[in-house]
Amino acid sequence: MLSVVALLALLAGCGGGNSGAAGVPTQAGEANSGVAGVRAPSDTPGGTLRLVAGEIDSLDPQRSYVPGVWNLMRLYARTLVTYSSVPGRTGELVPDLATDMGTTPDGGRTWTFTLKEGVRFETGRPITSRDVKYGIERSFASDVIVGGPTYVLDLLDDPENPYAGPYQDESADRLGLASVATPDDRTITFTLTTPTPDFPFVMALPSSSPVPAENDLGAGYGTHPVSSGPYMVASVDAQAGITLVRNPQWDPATDEVRSALPDQVVVRSGLSGVARDQALLAGSADADLSGTGVQQATTSRLEDEALAGRIDDVTTGALRLLALPSSVAPMDNPACRAAVAAVVDRAGVQEALGGPENAVRSSLLWPRSLAGDLEDPDPQPDLEAARASLAACGQPNGFSTVFAVPDAPSSVAVATSIAADLAQVGIQAEVRPLDPATYYATDVGNPEAVNAAGFGIVLATWTADFPTSASFLVPLVDGRSIRQVGNTNYARLDDPGVNGLVDAARAVADPAAAGEAWRQVVAAVQTTSAYVPLAENRVQLLAGQRLRNGVVMQPYGGYDVATAGVS
């Protein structure tokens, strides 16, 4: 594959060298030049890449569940496969520690990967297949490793004999997970509970990175995760931030993804959105890890011509939607749900979210980042259709319900706008703001709590862990994904027809045919009115004046730190 460094010679017109007020060469790029190209190309090594971030949940690859932190982990946690660094193709996977994308002889039930030769930890010890297996096993220790993705549990665990993780593993090498075989140092084979063509995307999560058992500190591993990438964690300080320095054991000949230009990387974390914006504007930061883009308080400054050229406008794949829980009356009646869907004014939602700069109207459960074009009909409110649906569900004069919403200004504004729409046909929705810290975990993510509170409408923002149709749709619409803790099927949709279409789509290996199968799932869900898509989030990424090689990493919603450099 072609790395970003190799592409630099092919790209022109994206960068330049004007001197800023402090004598720093600043960007002279064009708006959106980092979306499908390279912003301010340069192959010059050296310097310090200065990043800002909100809260860092954990530096332990098996414990983090924040995409911006996953972006940072590209610097020190390699995986069997990872996301491409090629501009415009960052949602695609490429080999990383493995020699290829993995092979499956049986439609995705069994996967085998071969590790490259010459890959080492920062300690100098060669990375083996057993280290990859051990890192994956850590996610099974739910009493110790808390907070990260759990896809491997569903795909690799035996329900009849659950694996408790390496800390309770009584085998000699603590590698007792039977579904993962390591016949030699370079070969690893996974036997899944169900055929999963998307399995390489699970292997691209940092939670699938190798961990040397001899250096594992359990819950404290995040204080010094052992590097398999071009940088290693040198220090973690609440005031000074996180400092990464070069890993002398990293061999660039084994890594076609990371250019590793800076001498070191410093991360200042715990900053508010406005504080991050100010750091970028002042030149004290080169990029924001959070992926949230500039705050509304900052947008007025972006009209300045010099700043406008440093903006990359990105739709994030995060979809705002209404879930209408089928377990709460009268939303147990599809016609009552259809009445809600018919009356929603997406233009009003878009305005409540700050206008077209911050949201793109959407009426489909299909974010723009997914492959395959689906034309959005962008329907207008239809009050007559809503009244007909109310009559069909036995509520001709409307009904009352509770509208659950995170207590955040933009979310409350959206809910207030929609409540006004519903009132036009007699649906009285009591907007109930709830603590954002517990909203998804215990308020709307617990079906019993939803039933007890009578939440007939739930406002949610949903994004997938990786850019595939299955990752986006299955947690939302597959009835078998409903669970009492951490439920993401917010509508409690358990439709046999939809479930069957999900099974059929998951079994299709050919990408084009699979895309069509998943579009059939979307069409079937649409007929249930269990979900009402509203808008896809849009952000404006602001590049720092020293940032070079600014490539928008679509899956993580920010600039790819694996290829970024500084002037």
Coordinates of C-alpha atoms in Angstrom, one line a residue:
M1 CA 0.0 0.0 0.0
L2 CA 1.0 3.6 -0.4
S3 CA 1.8 5.4 2.9
V4 CA 1.1 9.1 3.5
V5 CA 4.8 9.9 3.2
A6 CA 4.9 8.4 -0.2
L7 CA 1.9 10.3 -1.2
L8 CA 3.3 13.7 -0.3
A9 CA 5.3 13.9 -3.5
L10 CA 2.1 13.4 -5.4
L11 CA 0.1 16.1 -3.7
A12 CA 0.4 19.8 -4.3
G13 CA -1.5 22.9 -3.4
C14 CA -2.4 21.8 0.1
G15 CA 0.3 23.5 2.2
G16 CA 2.7 26.4 2.2
G17 CA 4.9 28.5 4.4
N18 CA 3.7 31.9 5.5
S19 CA 5.3 33.1 8.8
G20 CA 2.9 33.8 11.7
A21 CA 3.2 36.6 14.2
A22 CA 5.5 34.5 16.4
G23 CA 7.7 33.5 13.5
V24 CA 6.1 30.1 13.2
P25 CA 5.5 28.9 9.6
T26 CA 1.8 28.6 9.4
Q27 CA -0.5 26.7 7.1
A28 CA -1.6 28.2 3.8
G29 CA -3.9 25.4 2.9
E30 CA -7.5 25.4 1.6
A31 CA -10.6 24.5 3.5
N32 CA -11.3 20.7 3.6
S33 CA -7.9 19.9 2.2
G34 CA -7.5 17.2 4.9
V35 CA -10.7 15.3 4.1
A36 CA -9.6 13.6 0.9
G37 CA -6.1 14.8 0.7
V38 CA -3.1 15.8 2.9
R39 CA -3.3 19.1 4.7
A40 CA 0.1 20.9 4.5
P41 CA 2.3 17.9 3.3
S42 CA 5.7 17.6 4.8
D43 CA 8.2 14.7 5.3
T44 CA 10.3 16.7 7.7
P45 CA 11.0 14.8 10.9
G46 CA 11.5 16.2 14.4
G47 CA 9.8 18.6 16.8
T48 CA 7.0 18.0 19.3
L49 CA 3.4 17.2 18.3
R50 CA 1.2 19.0 20.8
L51 CA -2.2 17.6 21.3
V52 CA -5.2 18.7 23.4
A53 CA -8.0 16.4 24.7
G54 CA -10.9 16.2 27.0
E55 CA -10.8 13.4 29.6
I56 CA -8.6 10.4 28.8
D57 CA -10.6 7.4 30.1
S58 CA -7.5 5.1 30.1
L59 CA -4.2 4.6 28.4
D60 CA -4.8 0.8 28.8
P61 CA -5.8 -0.4 25.3
Q62 CA -8.2 -2.9 26.7
R63 CA -9.9 -0.3 28.9
S64 CA -10.5 2.7 26.7
Y65 CA -13.8 3.3 24.9
V66 CA -13.1 6.9 23.5
P67 CA -12.4 7.2 19.8
G68 CA -10.0 10.1 20.3
V69 CA -8.0 8.0 22.7
W70 CA -8.0 5.1 20.2
N71 CA -6.5 7.6 17.7
L72 CA -3.7 8.3 20.2
M73 CA -3.1 4.6 20.8
R74 CA -2.2 4.2 17.1
L75 CA 1.2 5.6 18.3
Y76 CA 1.9 2.8 20.8
A77 CA -0.5 0.0 20.4
R78 CA -0.3 -1.9 17.1
T79 CA -3.0 -4.5 16.1
L80 CA -3.2 -7.3 13.6
V81 CA -4.9 -4.9 11.2
T82 CA -5.6 -1.2 11.5
Y83 CA -7.1 1.7 9.6
S84 CA -5.5 3.0 6.5
S85 CA -3.6 6.3 6.6
V86 CA -4.3 7.0 2.9
P87 CA -6.4 10.2 2.5
G88 CA -10.0 9.5 1.7
R89 CA -9.6 5.8 2.5
T90 CA -9.2 6.0 6.3
G91 CA -12.3 3.9 6.9
E92 CA -10.6 0.9 5.2
L93 CA -8.4 -1.7 6.9
V94 CA -4.8 -2.6 6.1
P95 CA -2.4 -5.1 7.6
D96 CA -0.5 -3.9 10.7
L97 CA 1.2 -6.6 12.8
A98 CA -0.2 -9.2 10.5
T99 CA 1.1 -10.0 7.0
D100 CA -2.4 -9.7 5.4
M101 CA -6.0 -9.1 6.3
G102 CA -6.5 -12.6 7.6
T103 CA -8.0 -15.6 5.9
T104 CA -11.2 -17.4 6.5
P105 CA -12.0 -20.8 4.8
D106 CA -15.6 -20.9 6.0
G107 CA -17.4 -17.6 5.5
G108 CA -16.1 -15.9 8.6
R109 CA -16.4 -18.5 11.3
T110 CA -12.7 -19.2 11.5
W111 CA -10.0 -16.6 11.0
T112 CA -6.2 -17.0 10.8
F113 CA -3.6 -14.3 10.9
T114 CA 0.2 -14.5 10.5
L115 CA 2.4 -12.0 12.3
K116 CA 5.2 -10.2 10.5
E117 CA 8.8 -11.0 11.4
G118 CA 10.8 -8.4 13.3
V119 CA 8.1 -6.8 15.3
R120 CA 9.1 -6.1 18.9
F121 CA 7.9 -4.5 22.2
E122 CA 9.7 -1.5 23.7
T123 CA 11.4 -4.1 25.9
G124 CA 13.1 -5.6 22.9
R125 CA 11.3 -8.9 23.2
P126 CA 9.7 -10.2 19.9
I127 CA 5.9 -9.9 19.7
T128 CA 4.3 -13.3 19.4
S129 CA 0.9 -14.7 18.7
R130 CA 0.6 -15.5 22.4
D131 CA 1.0 -11.8 23.3
V132 CA -2.0 -11.0 21.0
K133 CA -4.0 -13.8 22.6
Y134 CA -3.2 -12.6 26.1
G135 CA -4.2 -9.0 25.3
I136 CA -7.5 -10.2 24.0
E137 CA -8.0 -12.5 27.0
R138 CA -7.7 -9.4 29.3
S139 CA -11.1 -8.1 28.1
F140 CA -12.7 -11.2 29.6
A141 CA -11.6 -10.2 33.1
S142 CA -14.6 -8.0 33.8
D143 CA -13.7 -7.7 37.4
V144 CA -10.3 -6.1 36.6
I145 CA -10.4 -4.7 33.1
V146 CA -13.4 -2.4 33.1
G147 CA -14.5 0.1 30.4
G148 CA -13.4 -1.2 27.0
P149 CA -15.2 -2.9 24.1
T150 CA -16.5 -6.4 24.7
Y151 CA -17.0 -7.7 21.1
V152 CA -14.5 -10.5 21.7
L153 CA -16.6 -11.8 24.6
D154 CA -19.7 -12.3 22.3
L155 CA -17.6 -13.8 19.5
L156 CA -15.1 -16.0 21.3
D157 CA -16.6 -17.1 24.6
D158 CA -18.3 -20.4 25.3
P159 CA -21.7 -19.7 27.0
E160 CA -21.5 -23.3 28.5
N161 CA -18.1 -22.7 30.0
P162 CA -17.4 -18.9 30.2
Y163 CA -13.8 -17.8 30.3
A164 CA -13.0 -15.6 33.3
G165 CA -9.8 -14.0 32.0
P166 CA -6.1 -14.5 32.5
Y167 CA -6.1 -13.5 36.1
Q168 CA -8.2 -16.5 37.1
D169 CA -6.7 -18.7 34.4
E170 CA -5.1 -21.7 36.1
S171 CA -3.2 -22.9 33.0
A172 CA 0.5 -22.8 33.1
D173 CA 0.8 -19.8 30.7
R174 CA -2.6 -18.2 31.5
L175 CA -3.6 -18.7 27.8
G176 CA -6.6 -20.9 28.4
L177 CA -9.2 -19.3 26.0
A178 CA -10.0 -22.3 23.9
S179 CA -11.4 -20.4 20.9
V180 CA -8.0 -18.8 20.1
A181 CA -5.2 -21.1 19.0
T182 CA -1.5 -20.2 18.8
P183 CA 0.2 -23.2 17.1
D184 CA 3.5 -21.2 16.7
D185 CA 5.0 -17.8 17.4
R186 CA 3.6 -16.2 14.3
T187 CA 0.2 -17.9 13.8
I188 CA -3.1 -17.1 15.5
T189 CA -6.4 -18.7 14.7
F190 CA -9.8 -17.6 16.0
T191 CA -12.9 -19.8 16.0
L192 CA -16.0 -17.6 16.4
T193 CA -19.4 -18.4 17.8
T194 CA -21.0 -17.2 14.6
P195 CA -19.7 -16.4 11.1
T196 CA -18.6 -12.7 11.2
P197 CA -17.2 -11.2 8.0
D198 CA -16.5 -8.0 9.9
F199 CA -14.2 -9.7 12.4
P200 CA -11.1 -7.9 11.1
F201 CA -12.6 -4.6 12.3
V202 CA -12.8 -6.1 15.8
M203 CA -9.1 -6.9 15.5
A204 CA -8.5 -3.2 14.6
L205 CA -9.7 -2.1 18.0
P206 CA -6.9 -1.2 20.4
S207 CA -8.5 -3.8 22.8
S208 CA -7.1 -6.4 20.4
S209 CA -3.5 -5.2 20.7
P210 CA -0.7 -7.4 22.2
V211 CA 0.2 -7.3 25.9
P212 CA 3.3 -9.0 27.4
A213 CA 2.0 -11.0 30.3
E214 CA 5.2 -10.4 32.3
N215 CA 4.6 -6.7 32.2
D216 CA 0.8 -6.7 32.9
L217 CA -0.1 -4.7 36.0
G218 CA -3.8 -5.6 35.8
A219 CA -6.0 -2.6 36.5
G220 CA -2.9 -0.5 36.7
Y221 CA -1.5 -1.4 33.3
G222 CA -2.6 2.0 31.9
T223 CA 0.1 3.7 34.0
H224 CA 2.7 2.2 31.6
P225 CA 1.3 0.3 28.7
V226 CA 4.1 -1.5 26.9
S227 CA 4.5 -0.2 23.4
S228 CA 4.4 -2.1 20.2
G229 CA 4.4 1.1 18.1
P230 CA 6.8 3.9 17.2
Y231 CA 6.3 5.8 20.5
M232 CA 6.2 4.7 24.1
V233 CA 4.6 6.4 27.1
A234 CA 7.4 8.2 29.0
S235 CA 5.3 10.0 31.7
V236 CA 1.8 10.7 32.8
D237 CA 1.2 13.8 34.9
A238 CA -2.0 15.6 35.8
Q239 CA -0.3 19.0 35.2
A240 CA 2.3 18.4 32.6
G241 CA 0.2 16.0 30.6
I242 CA 1.1 12.7 28.8
T243 CA 4.5 12.5 27.1
L244 CA 5.3 9.9 24.4
V245 CA 8.9 9.5 23.2
R246 CA 10.3 7.4 20.4
N247 CA 10.4 3.7 20.8
P248 CA 13.9 2.6 19.7
Q249 CA 12.6 -1.0 19.2
W250 CA 10.1 0.0 16.5
D251 CA 11.2 -1.0 13.0
P252 CA 9.7 1.2 10.3
A253 CA 10.3 -1.6 7.8
T254 CA 7.5 -3.5 9.5
D255 CA 5.0 -0.6 9.5
E256 CA 3.5 0.9 6.3
V257 CA 1.0 2.9 8.2
R258 CA 2.8 5.2 10.7
S259 CA 5.3 7.9 9.5
A260 CA 6.3 8.8 13.1
L261 CA 7.8 12.2 12.2
P262 CA 7.8 14.0 15.6
D263 CA 10.5 13.3 18.1
Q264 CA 7.9 13.3 20.9
V265 CA 4.2 13.8 21.4
V266 CA 2.7 15.7 24.4
V267 CA -1.0 15.5 25.3
R268 CA -2.7 18.1 27.6
S269 CA -5.9 16.4 28.7
G270 CA -9.0 17.4 30.8
L271 CA -9.5 20.6 28.8
S272 CA -13.0 22.0 28.0
G273 CA -14.0 22.4 24.4
V274 CA -13.5 26.2 24.5
A275 CA -10.1 25.8 26.1
R276 CA -9.1 23.4 23.3
D277 CA -10.2 25.8 20.7
Q278 CA -8.3 28.6 22.3
A279 CA -5.1 26.5 22.3
L280 CA -5.5 25.8 18.6
L281 CA -6.1 29.5 17.8
A282 CA -3.2 30.7 20.0
G283 CA -0.8 28.2 18.4
S284 CA -0.1 26.3 21.6
A285 CA -1.7 23.1 20.2
D286 CA -1.5 21.4 16.9
A287 CA -4.6 19.2 16.9
D288 CA -7.5 18.3 19.1
L289 CA -7.9 14.6 19.9
S290 CA -11.5 14.8 20.9
G291 CA -13.1 14.8 17.4
T292 CA -15.8 17.1 18.6
G293 CA -14.7 20.0 16.4
V294 CA -14.8 23.7 17.3
Q295 CA -17.4 24.9 19.8
Q296 CA -20.3 27.2 18.8
A297 CA -18.6 30.0 20.8
T298 CA -15.7 29.7 18.4
T299 CA -17.4 29.5 15.0
S300 CA -17.8 33.2 14.5
R301 CA -14.0 33.5 14.5
L302 CA -13.7 31.1 11.6
E303 CA -15.0 33.7 9.2
D304 CA -11.5 35.1 9.2
E305 CA -9.9 34.2 5.9
A306 CA -6.7 32.9 7.4
L307 CA -8.6 30.6 9.7
A308 CA -11.0 29.4 7.1
G309 CA -8.2 27.6 5.3
R310 CA -7.4 25.6 8.4
I311 CA -10.9 24.0 8.6
D312 CA -11.9 20.5 7.6
D313 CA -15.7 20.0 7.6
V314 CA -16.6 16.4 8.5
T315 CA -19.8 14.5 9.0
T316 CA -19.0 12.2 11.9
G317 CA -21.2 9.2 11.5
A318 CA -22.9 10.0 14.8
L319 CA -26.7 10.0 14.1
R320 CA -29.2 11.7 16.4
L321 CA -32.4 9.8 16.5
L322 CA -35.6 9.1 18.4
A323 CA -36.2 5.6 19.8
L324 CA -39.8 4.8 20.5
P325 CA -39.7 1.9 23.0
S326 CA -42.1 -0.8 22.0
S327 CA -42.5 -1.9 25.7
V328 CA -44.1 1.4 26.7
A329 CA -47.7 2.1 25.8
P330 CA -48.9 3.5 23.5
M331 CA -45.6 3.0 21.6
D332 CA -46.3 -0.8 21.6
N333 CA -48.7 0.1 18.8
P334 CA -46.8 0.6 15.4
A335 CA -49.4 3.1 14.2
C336 CA -48.8 5.3 17.3
R337 CA -45.1 5.2 16.5
A338 CA -45.9 6.1 12.9
A339 CA -47.8 9.2 14.0
V340 CA -44.7 10.5 15.9
A341 CA -42.5 9.7 12.8
A342 CA -44.8 11.6 10.5
V343 CA -45.0 14.9 12.4
V344 CA -41.3 15.4 13.1
D345 CA -39.8 18.5 11.4
R346 CA -36.1 17.8 10.7
A347 CA -35.5 21.4 9.6
G348 CA -36.4 22.5 13.1
V349 CA -34.1 19.8 14.6
Q350 CA -31.3 21.1 12.4
E351 CA -31.9 24.6 13.5
A352 CA -31.9 23.5 17.2
L353 CA -28.5 21.9 16.6
G354 CA -27.0 25.1 15.2
G355 CA -27.8 24.9 11.6
P356 CA -26.3 23.1 8.6
E357 CA -22.8 23.7 9.8
N358 CA -23.4 21.4 12.8
A359 CA -26.0 18.9 11.5
V360 CA -27.1 17.3 8.2
R361 CA -30.8 16.3 8.1
S362 CA -31.3 12.5 7.9
S363 CA -34.3 10.3 7.7
L364 CA -32.4 7.0 7.3
L365 CA -30.6 4.7 9.7
W366 CA -27.6 4.9 7.4
P367 CA -24.8 7.4 8.1
R368 CA -22.8 8.8 5.2
S369 CA -19.6 6.9 6.3
L370 CA -21.2 3.6 5.3
A371 CA -20.5 2.2 1.8
G372 CA -23.2 2.4 -0.7
D373 CA -25.4 5.3 -1.6
L374 CA -28.9 5.6 -0.1
E375 CA -30.8 8.7 -1.3
D376 CA -32.4 10.4 1.6
P377 CA -35.9 11.5 0.8
D378 CA -35.7 14.3 3.4
P379 CA -39.5 14.1 4.1
Q380 CA -41.5 17.1 5.3
P381 CA -43.9 16.9 8.3
D382 CA -47.2 15.4 7.3
L383 CA -49.9 16.3 9.9
E384 CA -52.7 14.5 8.0
A385 CA -50.7 11.3 7.9
A386 CA -50.0 11.6 11.6
R387 CA -53.7 12.1 12.4
A388 CA -54.6 9.1 10.3
S389 CA -52.0 7.0 12.2
L390 CA -53.4 8.2 15.5
A391 CA -56.9 7.1 14.5
A392 CA -55.5 3.8 13.4
C393 CA -53.9 3.2 16.8
G394 CA -57.0 4.1 18.7
Q395 CA -55.8 7.5 19.9
P396 CA -57.5 10.0 17.5
N397 CA -57.1 12.9 19.9
G398 CA -53.5 12.2 20.7
F399 CA -51.9 10.9 23.9
S400 CA -49.4 11.8 26.6
T401 CA -45.9 10.4 27.0
V402 CA -42.6 11.1 28.6
F403 CA -39.7 12.3 26.4
A404 CA -36.3 11.3 27.9
V405 CA -33.4 13.5 26.9
P406 CA -29.8 14.1 28.1
D407 CA -29.6 17.4 30.1
A408 CA -27.4 19.2 27.6
P409 CA -28.4 22.5 25.9
S410 CA -28.4 21.1 22.3
S411 CA -30.3 18.0 23.3
V412 CA -32.9 19.9 25.3
A413 CA -33.4 22.3 22.4
V414 CA -34.0 19.4 20.0
A415 CA -36.5 17.8 22.3
T416 CA -38.3 21.1 22.8
S417 CA -38.6 21.6 19.1
I418 CA -39.9 18.0 18.5
A419 CA -42.4 18.4 21.5
A420 CA -43.9 21.4 19.7
D421 CA -44.2 19.4 16.5
L422 CA -46.0 16.6 18.3
A423 CA -48.4 19.0 20.1
Q424 CA -49.9 20.0 16.7
V425 CA -51.6 16.6 16.5
G426 CA -52.4 16.3 20.2
I427 CA -49.4 14.3 21.4
Q428 CA -48.3 15.8 24.7
A429 CA -44.6 14.9 25.3
E430 CA -43.2 15.9 28.7
V431 CA -39.5 16.7 28.1
R432 CA -37.6 15.2 31.0
P433 CA -33.9 16.1 31.0
L434 CA -31.7 13.5 32.7
D435 CA -28.1 13.4 34.0
P436 CA -25.8 12.9 31.0
A437 CA -23.4 10.9 33.1
T438 CA -26.0 8.2 33.7
Y439 CA -28.3 8.7 30.8
Y440 CA -27.1 5.8 28.5
A441 CA -25.8 3.5 31.3
T442 CA -28.8 3.4 33.7
D443 CA -31.6 5.6 32.4
V444 CA -32.3 4.6 28.8
G445 CA -29.8 1.7 28.7
N446 CA -31.8 -0.2 31.2
P447 CA -35.1 -1.5 29.8
E448 CA -36.7 -1.9 33.2
A449 CA -35.9 1.7 34.1
V450 CA -37.4 2.8 30.8
N451 CA -40.6 0.9 31.5
A452 CA -40.8 2.1 35.1
A453 CA -40.4 5.8 34.0
G454 CA -42.8 5.4 31.1
F455 CA -40.3 6.8 28.5
G456 CA -42.3 6.6 25.3
I457 CA -39.7 8.7 23.4
V458 CA -35.9 8.5 23.9
L459 CA -33.5 11.0 22.3
A460 CA -30.2 9.2 21.5
T461 CA -27.0 9.8 19.6
W462 CA -25.7 6.6 18.1
T463 CA -22.4 5.9 16.4
A464 CA -20.7 2.6 15.5
D465 CA -17.4 1.4 16.9
F466 CA -16.3 0.7 13.3
P467 CA -17.6 1.8 9.9
T468 CA -19.6 -1.2 8.9
S469 CA -23.3 -1.7 8.4
A470 CA -23.4 -4.6 11.0
S471 CA -21.6 -2.5 13.6
F472 CA -24.0 0.4 13.1
L473 CA -27.3 -1.6 12.8
V474 CA -27.1 -4.8 14.9
P475 CA -26.9 -3.1 18.3
L476 CA -29.9 -0.9 17.4
V477 CA -32.3 -3.3 15.7
D478 CA -31.5 -6.9 16.4
G479 CA -34.0 -8.1 19.0
R480 CA -31.4 -10.6 20.3
S481 CA -29.1 -7.7 21.3
I482 CA -31.5 -6.5 23.9
R483 CA -30.0 -6.8 27.4
Q484 CA -30.8 -5.6 30.9
V485 CA -27.5 -3.8 31.3
G486 CA -25.9 -1.5 28.7
N487 CA -28.8 -2.0 26.3
T488 CA -28.4 -0.1 23.0
N489 CA -31.5 -1.4 21.3
Y490 CA -33.2 1.7 22.7
A491 CA -36.5 1.0 21.0
R492 CA -36.6 -2.6 22.2
L493 CA -37.3 -3.6 18.6
D494 CA -37.6 -7.4 18.4
D495 CA -39.2 -8.1 15.1
P496 CA -38.8 -11.6 13.6
G497 CA -38.7 -10.3 10.1
V498 CA -35.9 -7.8 10.9
N499 CA -34.0 -10.4 12.9
G500 CA -34.1 -12.8 9.9
L501 CA -32.9 -10.1 7.6
V502 CA -30.0 -9.4 10.0
D503 CA -29.0 -13.1 9.9
A504 CA -29.2 -13.1 6.2
A505 CA -27.0 -10.0 5.9
R506 CA -24.4 -11.2 8.3
A507 CA -24.0 -14.4 6.3
V508 CA -23.2 -12.6 3.1
A509 CA -19.4 -12.5 2.4
D510 CA -19.4 -10.5 -0.9
P511 CA -19.2 -6.8 0.0
A512 CA -21.6 -5.6 -2.7
A513 CA -24.2 -8.2 -2.0
A514 CA -23.8 -7.6 1.8
G515 CA -24.5 -3.9 1.2
E516 CA -27.7 -4.6 -0.5
A517 CA -28.7 -7.1 2.3
W518 CA -28.1 -4.4 4.9
R519 CA -30.1 -1.9 3.0
Q520 CA -33.0 -4.4 3.1
V521 CA -32.6 -4.4 6.9
V522 CA -32.9 -0.6 6.9
A523 CA -36.0 -0.7 4.8
A524 CA -37.6 -3.2 7.1
V525 CA -36.8 -1.2 10.2
Q526 CA -38.3 1.9 8.6
T527 CA -41.7 0.1 8.3
T528 CA -41.8 -0.4 12.1
S529 CA -41.3 3.3 13.0
A530 CA -39.3 2.1 16.0
Y531 CA -36.6 4.6 15.2
V532 CA -37.0 8.1 13.8
P533 CA -33.6 9.3 12.4
L534 CA -33.1 13.1 12.7
A535 CA -29.7 14.4 11.8
E536 CA -26.1 13.4 11.5
N537 CA -23.6 15.4 13.5
R538 CA -21.2 17.6 11.5
V539 CA -18.0 19.1 13.0
Q540 CA -15.4 21.6 11.8
L541 CA -11.9 20.4 12.7
L542 CA -9.5 23.2 13.2
A543 CA -5.8 22.5 12.4
G544 CA -3.1 24.1 14.5
Q545 CA -0.9 26.5 12.6
R546 CA 2.1 24.1 12.9
L547 CA 0.3 20.9 11.9
R548 CA 1.6 19.1 8.9
N549 CA 0.3 16.0 7.1
G550 CA -3.2 16.7 8.4
V551 CA -5.2 13.7 7.3
V552 CA -8.8 13.4 8.6
M553 CA -9.2 9.9 10.2
Q554 CA -12.9 9.3 9.6
P555 CA -13.4 6.5 12.1
Y556 CA -12.0 8.6 14.9
G557 CA -13.3 12.0 13.8
G558 CA -10.0 13.8 14.0
Y559 CA -6.6 14.2 12.4
D560 CA -4.6 11.0 12.2
V561 CA -1.8 11.3 14.8
A562 CA 0.0 8.3 13.2
T563 CA 1.1 10.4 10.2
A564 CA 0.9 14.0 11.7
G565 CA 4.0 16.1 11.8
V566 CA 4.9 19.7 12.8
S567 CA 6.7 22.6 11.1

